[in-house]
Each structure stands twice: as C-alpha cells, then as structure tokens.
PDB file of C-alpha atoms and ligand atoms in Angstrom:
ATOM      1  CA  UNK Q   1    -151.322 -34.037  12.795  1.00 54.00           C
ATOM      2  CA  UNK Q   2    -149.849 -37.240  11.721  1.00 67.00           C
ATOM      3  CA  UNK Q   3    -151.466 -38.044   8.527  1.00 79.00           C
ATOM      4  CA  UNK Q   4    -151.786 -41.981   9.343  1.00 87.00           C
ATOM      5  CA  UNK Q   5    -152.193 -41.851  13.171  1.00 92.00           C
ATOM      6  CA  UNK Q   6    -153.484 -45.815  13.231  1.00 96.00           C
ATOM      7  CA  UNK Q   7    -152.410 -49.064  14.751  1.00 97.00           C
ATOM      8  CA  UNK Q   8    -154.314 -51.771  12.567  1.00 98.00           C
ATOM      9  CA  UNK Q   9    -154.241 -54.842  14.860  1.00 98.00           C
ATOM     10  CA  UNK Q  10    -156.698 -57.610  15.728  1.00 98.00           C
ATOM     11  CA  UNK Q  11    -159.497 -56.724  17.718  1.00 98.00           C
ATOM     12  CA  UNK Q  12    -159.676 -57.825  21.095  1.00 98.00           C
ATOM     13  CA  UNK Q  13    -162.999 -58.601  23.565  1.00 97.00           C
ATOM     14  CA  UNK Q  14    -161.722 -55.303  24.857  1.00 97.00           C
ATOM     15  CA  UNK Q  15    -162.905 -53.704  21.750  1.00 97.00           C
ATOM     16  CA  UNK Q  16    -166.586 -55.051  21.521  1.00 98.00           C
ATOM     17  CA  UNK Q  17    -168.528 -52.094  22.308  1.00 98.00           C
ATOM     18  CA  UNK Q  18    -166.136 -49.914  19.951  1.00 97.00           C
ATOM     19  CA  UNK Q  19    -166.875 -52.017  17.318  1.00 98.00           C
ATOM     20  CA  UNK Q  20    -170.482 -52.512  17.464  1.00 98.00           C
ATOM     21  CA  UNK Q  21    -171.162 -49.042  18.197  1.00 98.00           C
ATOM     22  CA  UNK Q  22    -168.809 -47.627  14.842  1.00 98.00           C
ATOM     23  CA  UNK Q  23    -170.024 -51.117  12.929  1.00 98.00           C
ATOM     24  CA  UNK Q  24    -173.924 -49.916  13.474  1.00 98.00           C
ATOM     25  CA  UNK Q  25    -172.946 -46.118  12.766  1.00 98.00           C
ATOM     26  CA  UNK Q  26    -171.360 -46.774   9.861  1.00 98.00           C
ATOM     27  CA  UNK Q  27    -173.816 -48.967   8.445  1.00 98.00           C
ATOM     28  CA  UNK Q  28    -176.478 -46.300   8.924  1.00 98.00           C
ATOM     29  CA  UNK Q  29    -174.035 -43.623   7.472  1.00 98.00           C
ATOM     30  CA  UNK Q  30    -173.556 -45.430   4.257  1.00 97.00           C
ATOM     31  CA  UNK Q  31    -176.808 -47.258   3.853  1.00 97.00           C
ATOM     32  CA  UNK Q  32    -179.362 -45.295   5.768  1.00 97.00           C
ATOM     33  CA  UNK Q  33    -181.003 -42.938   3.102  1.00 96.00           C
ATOM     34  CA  UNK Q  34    -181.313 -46.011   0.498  1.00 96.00           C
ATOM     35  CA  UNK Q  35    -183.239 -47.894   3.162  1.00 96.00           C
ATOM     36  CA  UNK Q  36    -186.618 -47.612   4.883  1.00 97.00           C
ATOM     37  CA  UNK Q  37    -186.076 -46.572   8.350  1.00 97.00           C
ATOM     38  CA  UNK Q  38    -187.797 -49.942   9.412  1.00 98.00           C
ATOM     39  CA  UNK Q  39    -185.455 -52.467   7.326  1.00 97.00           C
ATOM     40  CA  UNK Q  40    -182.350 -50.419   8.734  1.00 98.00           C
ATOM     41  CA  UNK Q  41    -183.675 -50.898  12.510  1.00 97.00           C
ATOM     42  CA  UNK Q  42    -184.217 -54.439  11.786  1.00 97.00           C
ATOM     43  CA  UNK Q  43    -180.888 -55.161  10.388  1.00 97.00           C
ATOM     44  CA  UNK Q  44    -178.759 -52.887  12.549  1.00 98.00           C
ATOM     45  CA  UNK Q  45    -180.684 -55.114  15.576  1.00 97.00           C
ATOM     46  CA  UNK Q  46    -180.113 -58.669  13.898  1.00 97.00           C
ATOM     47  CA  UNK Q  47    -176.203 -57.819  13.065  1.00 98.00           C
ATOM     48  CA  UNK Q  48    -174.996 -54.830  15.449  1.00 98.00           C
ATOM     49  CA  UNK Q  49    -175.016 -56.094  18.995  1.00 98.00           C
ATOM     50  CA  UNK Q  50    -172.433 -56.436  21.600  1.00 98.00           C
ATOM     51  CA  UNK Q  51    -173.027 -59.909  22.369  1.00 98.00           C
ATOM     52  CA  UNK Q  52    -172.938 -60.651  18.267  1.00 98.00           C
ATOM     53  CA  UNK Q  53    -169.390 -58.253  18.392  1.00 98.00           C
ATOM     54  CA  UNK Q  54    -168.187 -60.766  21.344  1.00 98.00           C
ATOM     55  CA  UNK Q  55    -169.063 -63.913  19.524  1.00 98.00           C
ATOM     56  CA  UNK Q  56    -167.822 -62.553  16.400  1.00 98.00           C
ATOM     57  CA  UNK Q  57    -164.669 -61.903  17.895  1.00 98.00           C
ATOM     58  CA  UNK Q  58    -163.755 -65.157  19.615  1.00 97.00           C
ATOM     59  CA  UNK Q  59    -164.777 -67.292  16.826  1.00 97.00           C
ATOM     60  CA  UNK Q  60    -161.357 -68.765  15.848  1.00 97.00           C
ATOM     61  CA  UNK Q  61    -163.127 -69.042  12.096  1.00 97.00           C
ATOM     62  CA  UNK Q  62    -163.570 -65.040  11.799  1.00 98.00           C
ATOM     63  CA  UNK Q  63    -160.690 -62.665  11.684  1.00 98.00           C
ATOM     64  CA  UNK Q  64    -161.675 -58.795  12.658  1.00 98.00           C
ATOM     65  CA  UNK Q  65    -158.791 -56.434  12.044  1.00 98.00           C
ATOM     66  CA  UNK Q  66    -159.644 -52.717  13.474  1.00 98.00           C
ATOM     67  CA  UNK Q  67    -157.781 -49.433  13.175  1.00 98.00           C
ATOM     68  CA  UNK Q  68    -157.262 -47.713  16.251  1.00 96.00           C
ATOM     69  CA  UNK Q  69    -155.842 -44.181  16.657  1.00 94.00           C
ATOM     70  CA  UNK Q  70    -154.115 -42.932  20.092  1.00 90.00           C
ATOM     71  CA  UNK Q  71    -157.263 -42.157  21.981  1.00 92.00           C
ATOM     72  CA  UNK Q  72    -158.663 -44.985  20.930  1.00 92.00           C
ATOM     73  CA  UNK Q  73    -161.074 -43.981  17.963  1.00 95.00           C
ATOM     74  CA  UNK Q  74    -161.954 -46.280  15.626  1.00 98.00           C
ATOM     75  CA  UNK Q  75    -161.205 -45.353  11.683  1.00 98.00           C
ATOM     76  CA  UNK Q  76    -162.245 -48.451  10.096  1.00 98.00           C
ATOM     77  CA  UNK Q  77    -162.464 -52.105  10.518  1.00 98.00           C
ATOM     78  CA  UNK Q  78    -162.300 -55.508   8.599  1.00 98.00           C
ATOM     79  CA  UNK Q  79    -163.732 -58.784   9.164  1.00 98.00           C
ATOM     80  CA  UNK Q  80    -162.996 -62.272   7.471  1.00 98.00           C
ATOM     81  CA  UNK Q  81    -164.268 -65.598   7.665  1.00 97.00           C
ATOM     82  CA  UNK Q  82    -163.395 -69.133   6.455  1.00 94.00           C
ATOM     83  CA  UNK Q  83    -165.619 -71.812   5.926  1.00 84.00           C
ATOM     84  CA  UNK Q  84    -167.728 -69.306   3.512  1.00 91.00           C
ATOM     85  CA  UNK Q  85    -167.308 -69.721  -0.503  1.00 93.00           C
ATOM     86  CA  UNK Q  86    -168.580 -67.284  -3.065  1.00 95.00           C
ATOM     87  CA  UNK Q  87    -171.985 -68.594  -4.713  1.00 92.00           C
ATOM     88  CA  UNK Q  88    -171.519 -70.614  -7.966  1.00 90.00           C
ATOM     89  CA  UNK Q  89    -167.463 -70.441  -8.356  1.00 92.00           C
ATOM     90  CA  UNK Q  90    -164.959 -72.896  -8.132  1.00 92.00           C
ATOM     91  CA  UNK Q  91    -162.586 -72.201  -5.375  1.00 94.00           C
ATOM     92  CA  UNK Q  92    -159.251 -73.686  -3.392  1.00 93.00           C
ATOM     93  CA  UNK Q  93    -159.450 -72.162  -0.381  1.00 96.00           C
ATOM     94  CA  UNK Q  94    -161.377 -69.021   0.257  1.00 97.00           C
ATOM     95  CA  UNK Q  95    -161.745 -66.326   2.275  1.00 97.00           C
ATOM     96  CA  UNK Q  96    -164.295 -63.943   2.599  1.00 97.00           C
ATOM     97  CA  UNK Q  97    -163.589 -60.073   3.598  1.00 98.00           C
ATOM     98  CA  UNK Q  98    -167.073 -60.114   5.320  1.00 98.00           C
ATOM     99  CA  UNK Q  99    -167.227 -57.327   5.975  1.00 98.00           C
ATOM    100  CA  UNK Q 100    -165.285 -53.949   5.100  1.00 98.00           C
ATOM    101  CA  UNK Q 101    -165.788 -49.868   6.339  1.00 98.00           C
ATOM    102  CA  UNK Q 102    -163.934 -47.002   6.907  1.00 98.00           C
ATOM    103  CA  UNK Q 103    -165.060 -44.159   8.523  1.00 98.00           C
ATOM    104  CA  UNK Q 104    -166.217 -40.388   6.257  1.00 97.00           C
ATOM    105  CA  UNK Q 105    -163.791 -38.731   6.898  1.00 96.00           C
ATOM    106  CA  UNK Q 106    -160.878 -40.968   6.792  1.00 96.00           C
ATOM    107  CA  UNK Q 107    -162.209 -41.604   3.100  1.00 97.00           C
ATOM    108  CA  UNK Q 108    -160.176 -41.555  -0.234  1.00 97.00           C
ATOM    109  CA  UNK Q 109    -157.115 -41.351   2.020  1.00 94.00           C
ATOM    110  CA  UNK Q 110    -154.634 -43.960   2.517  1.00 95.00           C
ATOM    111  CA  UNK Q 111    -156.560 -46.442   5.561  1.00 97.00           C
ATOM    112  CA  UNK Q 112    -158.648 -48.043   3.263  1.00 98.00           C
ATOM    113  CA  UNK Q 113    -155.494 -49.266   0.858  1.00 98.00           C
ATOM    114  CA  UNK Q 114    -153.393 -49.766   4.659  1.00 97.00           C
ATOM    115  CA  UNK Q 115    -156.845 -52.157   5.881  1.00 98.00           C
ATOM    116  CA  UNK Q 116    -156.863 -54.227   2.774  1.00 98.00           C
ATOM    117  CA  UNK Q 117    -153.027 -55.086   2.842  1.00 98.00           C
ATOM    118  CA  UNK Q 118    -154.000 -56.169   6.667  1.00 98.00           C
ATOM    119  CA  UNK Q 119    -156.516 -58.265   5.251  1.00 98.00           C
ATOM    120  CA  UNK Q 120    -154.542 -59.956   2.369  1.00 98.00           C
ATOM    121  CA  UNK Q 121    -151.856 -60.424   4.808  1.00 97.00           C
ATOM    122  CA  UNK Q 122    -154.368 -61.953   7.188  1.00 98.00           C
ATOM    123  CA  UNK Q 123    -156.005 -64.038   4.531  1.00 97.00           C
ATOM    124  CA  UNK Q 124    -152.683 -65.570   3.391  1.00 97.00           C
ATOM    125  CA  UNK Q 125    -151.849 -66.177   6.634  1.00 96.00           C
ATOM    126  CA  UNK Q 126    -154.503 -68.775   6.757  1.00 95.00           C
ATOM    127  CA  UNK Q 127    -153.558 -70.272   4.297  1.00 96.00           C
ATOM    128  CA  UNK Q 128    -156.075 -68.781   2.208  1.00 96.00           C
ATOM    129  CA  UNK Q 129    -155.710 -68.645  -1.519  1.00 96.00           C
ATOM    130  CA  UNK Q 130    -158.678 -66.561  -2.889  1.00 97.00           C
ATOM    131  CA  UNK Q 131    -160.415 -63.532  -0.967  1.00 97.00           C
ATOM    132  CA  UNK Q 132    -164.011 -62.857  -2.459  1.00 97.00           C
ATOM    133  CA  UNK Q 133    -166.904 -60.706  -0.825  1.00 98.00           C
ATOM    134  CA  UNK Q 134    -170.053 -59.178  -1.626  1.00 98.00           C
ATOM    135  CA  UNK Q 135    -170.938 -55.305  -2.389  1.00 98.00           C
ATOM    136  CA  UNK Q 136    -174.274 -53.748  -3.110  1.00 98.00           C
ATOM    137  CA  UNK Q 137    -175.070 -53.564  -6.859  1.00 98.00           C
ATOM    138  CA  UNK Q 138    -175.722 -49.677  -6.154  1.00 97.00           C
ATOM    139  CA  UNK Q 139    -172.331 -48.878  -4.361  1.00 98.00           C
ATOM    140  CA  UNK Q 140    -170.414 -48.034  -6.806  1.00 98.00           C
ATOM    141  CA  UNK Q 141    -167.877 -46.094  -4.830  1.00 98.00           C
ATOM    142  CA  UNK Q 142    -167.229 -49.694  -3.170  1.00 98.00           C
ATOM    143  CA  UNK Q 143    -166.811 -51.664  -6.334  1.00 98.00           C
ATOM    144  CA  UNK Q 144    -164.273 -48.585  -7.248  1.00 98.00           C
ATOM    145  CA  UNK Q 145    -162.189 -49.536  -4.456  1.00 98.00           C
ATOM    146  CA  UNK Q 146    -161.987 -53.204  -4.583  1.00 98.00           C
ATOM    147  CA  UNK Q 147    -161.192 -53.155  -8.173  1.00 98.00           C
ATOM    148  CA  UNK Q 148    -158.479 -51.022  -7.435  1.00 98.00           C
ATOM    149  CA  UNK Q 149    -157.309 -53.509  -5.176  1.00 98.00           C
ATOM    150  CA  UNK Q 150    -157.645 -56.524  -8.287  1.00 98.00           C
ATOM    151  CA  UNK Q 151    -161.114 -57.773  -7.556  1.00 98.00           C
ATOM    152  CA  UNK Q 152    -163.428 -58.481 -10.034  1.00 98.00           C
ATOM    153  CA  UNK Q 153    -167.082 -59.457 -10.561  1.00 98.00           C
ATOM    154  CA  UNK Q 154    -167.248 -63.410 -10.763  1.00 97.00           C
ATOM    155  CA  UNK Q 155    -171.050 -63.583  -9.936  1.00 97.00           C
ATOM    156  CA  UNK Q 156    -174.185 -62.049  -7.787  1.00 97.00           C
ATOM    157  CA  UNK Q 157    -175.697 -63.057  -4.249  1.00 96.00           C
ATOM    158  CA  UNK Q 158    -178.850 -61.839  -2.363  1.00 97.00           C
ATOM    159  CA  UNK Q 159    -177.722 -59.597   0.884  1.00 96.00           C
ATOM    160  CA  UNK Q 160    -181.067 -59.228   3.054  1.00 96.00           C
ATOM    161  CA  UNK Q 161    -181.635 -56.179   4.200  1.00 96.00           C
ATOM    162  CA  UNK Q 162    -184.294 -55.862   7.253  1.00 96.00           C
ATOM    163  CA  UNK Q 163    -186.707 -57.610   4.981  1.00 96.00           C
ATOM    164  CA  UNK Q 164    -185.678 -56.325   1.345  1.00 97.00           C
ATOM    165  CA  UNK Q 165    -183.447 -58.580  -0.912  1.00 97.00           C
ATOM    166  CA  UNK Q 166    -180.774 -56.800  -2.406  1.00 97.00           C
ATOM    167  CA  UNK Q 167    -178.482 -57.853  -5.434  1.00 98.00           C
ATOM    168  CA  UNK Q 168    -174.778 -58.120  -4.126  1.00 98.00           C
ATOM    169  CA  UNK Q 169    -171.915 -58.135  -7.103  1.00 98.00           C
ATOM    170  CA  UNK Q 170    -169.611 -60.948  -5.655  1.00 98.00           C
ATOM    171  CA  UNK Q 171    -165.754 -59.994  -6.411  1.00 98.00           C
ATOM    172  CA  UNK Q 172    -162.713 -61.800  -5.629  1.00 97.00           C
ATOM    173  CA  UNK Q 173    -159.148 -61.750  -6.697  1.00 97.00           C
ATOM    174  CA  UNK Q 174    -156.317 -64.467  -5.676  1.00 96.00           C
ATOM    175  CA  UNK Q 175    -153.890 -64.300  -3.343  1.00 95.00           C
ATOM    176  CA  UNK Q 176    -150.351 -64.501  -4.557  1.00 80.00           C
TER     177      UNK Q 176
HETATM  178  C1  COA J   1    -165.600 -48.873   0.516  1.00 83.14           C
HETATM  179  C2  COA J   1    -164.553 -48.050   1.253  1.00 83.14           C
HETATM  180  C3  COA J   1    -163.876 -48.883   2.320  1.00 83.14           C
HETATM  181  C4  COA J   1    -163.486 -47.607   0.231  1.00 83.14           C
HETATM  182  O1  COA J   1    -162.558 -46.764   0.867  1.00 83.14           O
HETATM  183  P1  COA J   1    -162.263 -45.308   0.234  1.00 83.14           P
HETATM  184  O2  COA J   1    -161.235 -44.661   1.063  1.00 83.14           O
HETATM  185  O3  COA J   1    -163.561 -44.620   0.048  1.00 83.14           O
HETATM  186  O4  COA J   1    -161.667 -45.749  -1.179  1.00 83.14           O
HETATM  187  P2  COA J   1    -160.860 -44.864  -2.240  1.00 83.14           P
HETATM  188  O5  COA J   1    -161.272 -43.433  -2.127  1.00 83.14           O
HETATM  189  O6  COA J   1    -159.419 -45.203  -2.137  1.00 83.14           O
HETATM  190  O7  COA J   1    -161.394 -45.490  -3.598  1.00 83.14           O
HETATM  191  C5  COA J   1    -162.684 -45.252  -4.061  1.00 83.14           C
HETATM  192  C6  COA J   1    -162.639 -44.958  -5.539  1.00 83.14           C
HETATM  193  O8  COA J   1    -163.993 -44.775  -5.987  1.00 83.14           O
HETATM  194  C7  COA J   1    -164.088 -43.533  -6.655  1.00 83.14           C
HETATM  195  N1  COA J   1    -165.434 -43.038  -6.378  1.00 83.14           N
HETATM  196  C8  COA J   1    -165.825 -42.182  -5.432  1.00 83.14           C
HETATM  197  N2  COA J   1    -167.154 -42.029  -5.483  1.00 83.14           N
HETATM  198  C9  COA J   1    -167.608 -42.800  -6.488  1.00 83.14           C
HETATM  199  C10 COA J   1    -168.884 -43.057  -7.026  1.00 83.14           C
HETATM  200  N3  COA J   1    -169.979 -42.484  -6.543  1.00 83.14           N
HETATM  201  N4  COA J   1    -168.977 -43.925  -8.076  1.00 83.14           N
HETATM  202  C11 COA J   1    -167.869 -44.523  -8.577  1.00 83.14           C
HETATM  203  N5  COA J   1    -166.616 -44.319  -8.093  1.00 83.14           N
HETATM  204  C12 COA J   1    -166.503 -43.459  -7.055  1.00 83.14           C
HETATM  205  C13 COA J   1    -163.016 -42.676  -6.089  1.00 83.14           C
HETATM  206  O9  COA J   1    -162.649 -41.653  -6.994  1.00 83.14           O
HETATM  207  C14 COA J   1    -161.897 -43.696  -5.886  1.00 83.14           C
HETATM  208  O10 COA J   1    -161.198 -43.986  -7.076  1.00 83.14           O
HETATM  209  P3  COA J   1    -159.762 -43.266  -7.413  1.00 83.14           P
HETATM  210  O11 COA J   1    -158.850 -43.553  -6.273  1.00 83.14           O
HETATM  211  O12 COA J   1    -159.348 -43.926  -8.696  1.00 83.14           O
HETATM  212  O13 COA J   1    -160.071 -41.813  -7.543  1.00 83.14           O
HETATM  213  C15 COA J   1    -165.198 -46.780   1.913  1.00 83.14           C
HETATM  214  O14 COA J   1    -165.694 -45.914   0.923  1.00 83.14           O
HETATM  215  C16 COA J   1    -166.315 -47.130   2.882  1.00 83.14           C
HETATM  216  O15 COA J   1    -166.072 -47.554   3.996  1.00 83.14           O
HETATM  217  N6  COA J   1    -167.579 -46.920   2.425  1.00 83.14           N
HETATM  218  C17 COA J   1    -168.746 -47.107   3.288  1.00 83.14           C
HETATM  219  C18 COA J   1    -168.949 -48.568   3.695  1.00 83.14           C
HETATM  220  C19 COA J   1    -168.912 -49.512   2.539  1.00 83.14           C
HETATM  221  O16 COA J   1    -169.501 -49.273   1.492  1.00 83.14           O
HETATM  222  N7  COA J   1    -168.207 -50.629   2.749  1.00 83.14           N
HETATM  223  C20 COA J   1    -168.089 -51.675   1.779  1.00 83.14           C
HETATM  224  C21 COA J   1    -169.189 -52.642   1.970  1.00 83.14           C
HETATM  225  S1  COA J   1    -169.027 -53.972   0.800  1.00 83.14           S
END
C-alpha cells in the first residue's frame, strides 16, 4: 500500500457529513475516557453537527484543510480561523489552528507533519504572521507534536468541556 495515500485539500460542502462524523469520533477517541459520559454528549452536540460543519465551512474567516484517501476516508483534518488572538499576548496578525486531529492509526506517521505544512502554508497565505492554538494541559502527546513543529507555551486559556473548565496551554510559533 502506498504509505501516504492522501490528497490534503480544502474541504468542500461536499465533505460536511465526513467531517462531522470523523470530527465527533475523534473527539470521543481521544477525549472520551478523561470525560464524564454526560460533558462528552454535551460537547460533541454543541460542536459536532452537520449544520455547524456547513457553516464552518463557508465562513470565508475559517480555513478547514482535510486529508482524503482514494475511497474517500478521512485521515485527519485541520481548521483555522482569523479574527481570534491568543489570550494575553501581543500579536501582528494571528491565526489560530482551531482545531487539529489525525486519525489512530495514521498516528506517529508522516500526515500529521504533511497537515501542519498545509496549515502553515494556509496561514501564510493569509497573510498571517503568527499561528497559536490551544491544547489540553493533560495531552501531552499533543504538546509533543506541536513543539516539534516550533510552538511553544506563551500562556493558558479555559476550553469548556460539556460543563467542566479545562486548563488549555496556549502555543504559538511565527510564521517565516
Ligand atoms: C496531536 C496529533 C495530531 C499529533 O500527531 P501524531 O502523529 O500523533 O504526532 P507524532 O507522533 O509525530 O508526534 C508526537 C510525539 O509525542 C511523543 N509522544 C507520544 N506519546 C506521548 C505521551 N504520552 N507523552 C509525551 N509525548 C508522547 C511521540 O513519541 C512523538 O515524539 P517523537 O516524534 O519525538 O517520538 C495526534 O496525536 C492526534 O490527532 N491526537 C488526537 C487529537 C488531538 O489531541 N488533537 C490535538 C488537539 S489540540
């Protein structure tokens, strides 16, 4: 088998119910046993919809980049947005990788590094001269990756999840 059998590309409204049925299943994969069943259900409902997925993907402000093999599977996604700054830092013009996931078992290999250089390319491509985001204080494998990729911790925010307020580590590195 191919060992990179993607095409990362902007998602379409063709792609909503892809999208919101991997975003939600991923969430739960990575989140689910750090999270009473009742705040996951009332996240997953407040975030993972198809009509949220259509919106999200129309806005001209948010960027969603997917990766798509040949029979249309979804390996991971990306989403950025403008008009967002990191809590409590000075910034020129930010963007903010929203939201970031790849799928188990396409873990530790090479889509996660091939997603981000989307993203930086989409960032710069607005015009966008710092990319920041948010990760849970307790995923470590997360923070891993993004200082890989030249983040680093500038500050905290609170991420609500269902109705429990979780400590984010906000990270952002420029953009060349
Ligand atoms: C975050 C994510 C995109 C990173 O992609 P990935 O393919 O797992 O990343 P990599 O394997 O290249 O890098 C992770 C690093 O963390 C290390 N790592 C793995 N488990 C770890 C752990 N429990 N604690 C600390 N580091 C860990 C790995 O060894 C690796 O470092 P290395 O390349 O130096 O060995 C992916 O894990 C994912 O989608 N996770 C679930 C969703 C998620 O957390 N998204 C981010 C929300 S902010």
């Amino acid at each position: 088998m191919n060992d990179f059998p993607f095409e990362i590309r902007p998602a379409t409204e063709a792609d909503v119910a892809a999208l919101t049925e991997f975003g939600a299943r991923t969430f739960r994969e990575s989140f689910g046993k750090d999270n009473t069943a009742e705040d996951m259900e009332k996240h997953l409902a407040s975030a993972w919809r198809t009509d949220l997925q259509r919106d999200e993907i129309l806005d001209p402000s948010i960027d969603t980049l997917i990766a798509r093999d040949l029979r249309g599977n979804l390996g991971g996604f990306a989403m950025m947005r403008e008009r967002h700054s990191p809590p409590g830092v000075s910034v020129l013009r930010p963007v903010e990788l929203w939201r970031f996931y790849v799928d188990k078992p396409w873990q530790g290999r090479v889509l996660a590094q091939a997603l981000m250089n989307a993203v930086e390319a989409s960032a710069r491509a607005r015009g966008g001269r710092e990319l920041w985001l948010g990760v849970w204080e307790r995923n470590e494998r997360a923070q891993a990756f993004y200082r890989k990729c030249g983040f680093e911790k500038v500050g905290e925010q609170i991420f609500v999840v269902g109705s429990d307020p979780q400590t984010d580590h906000v990270m952002l590195r420029k953009l060349a």
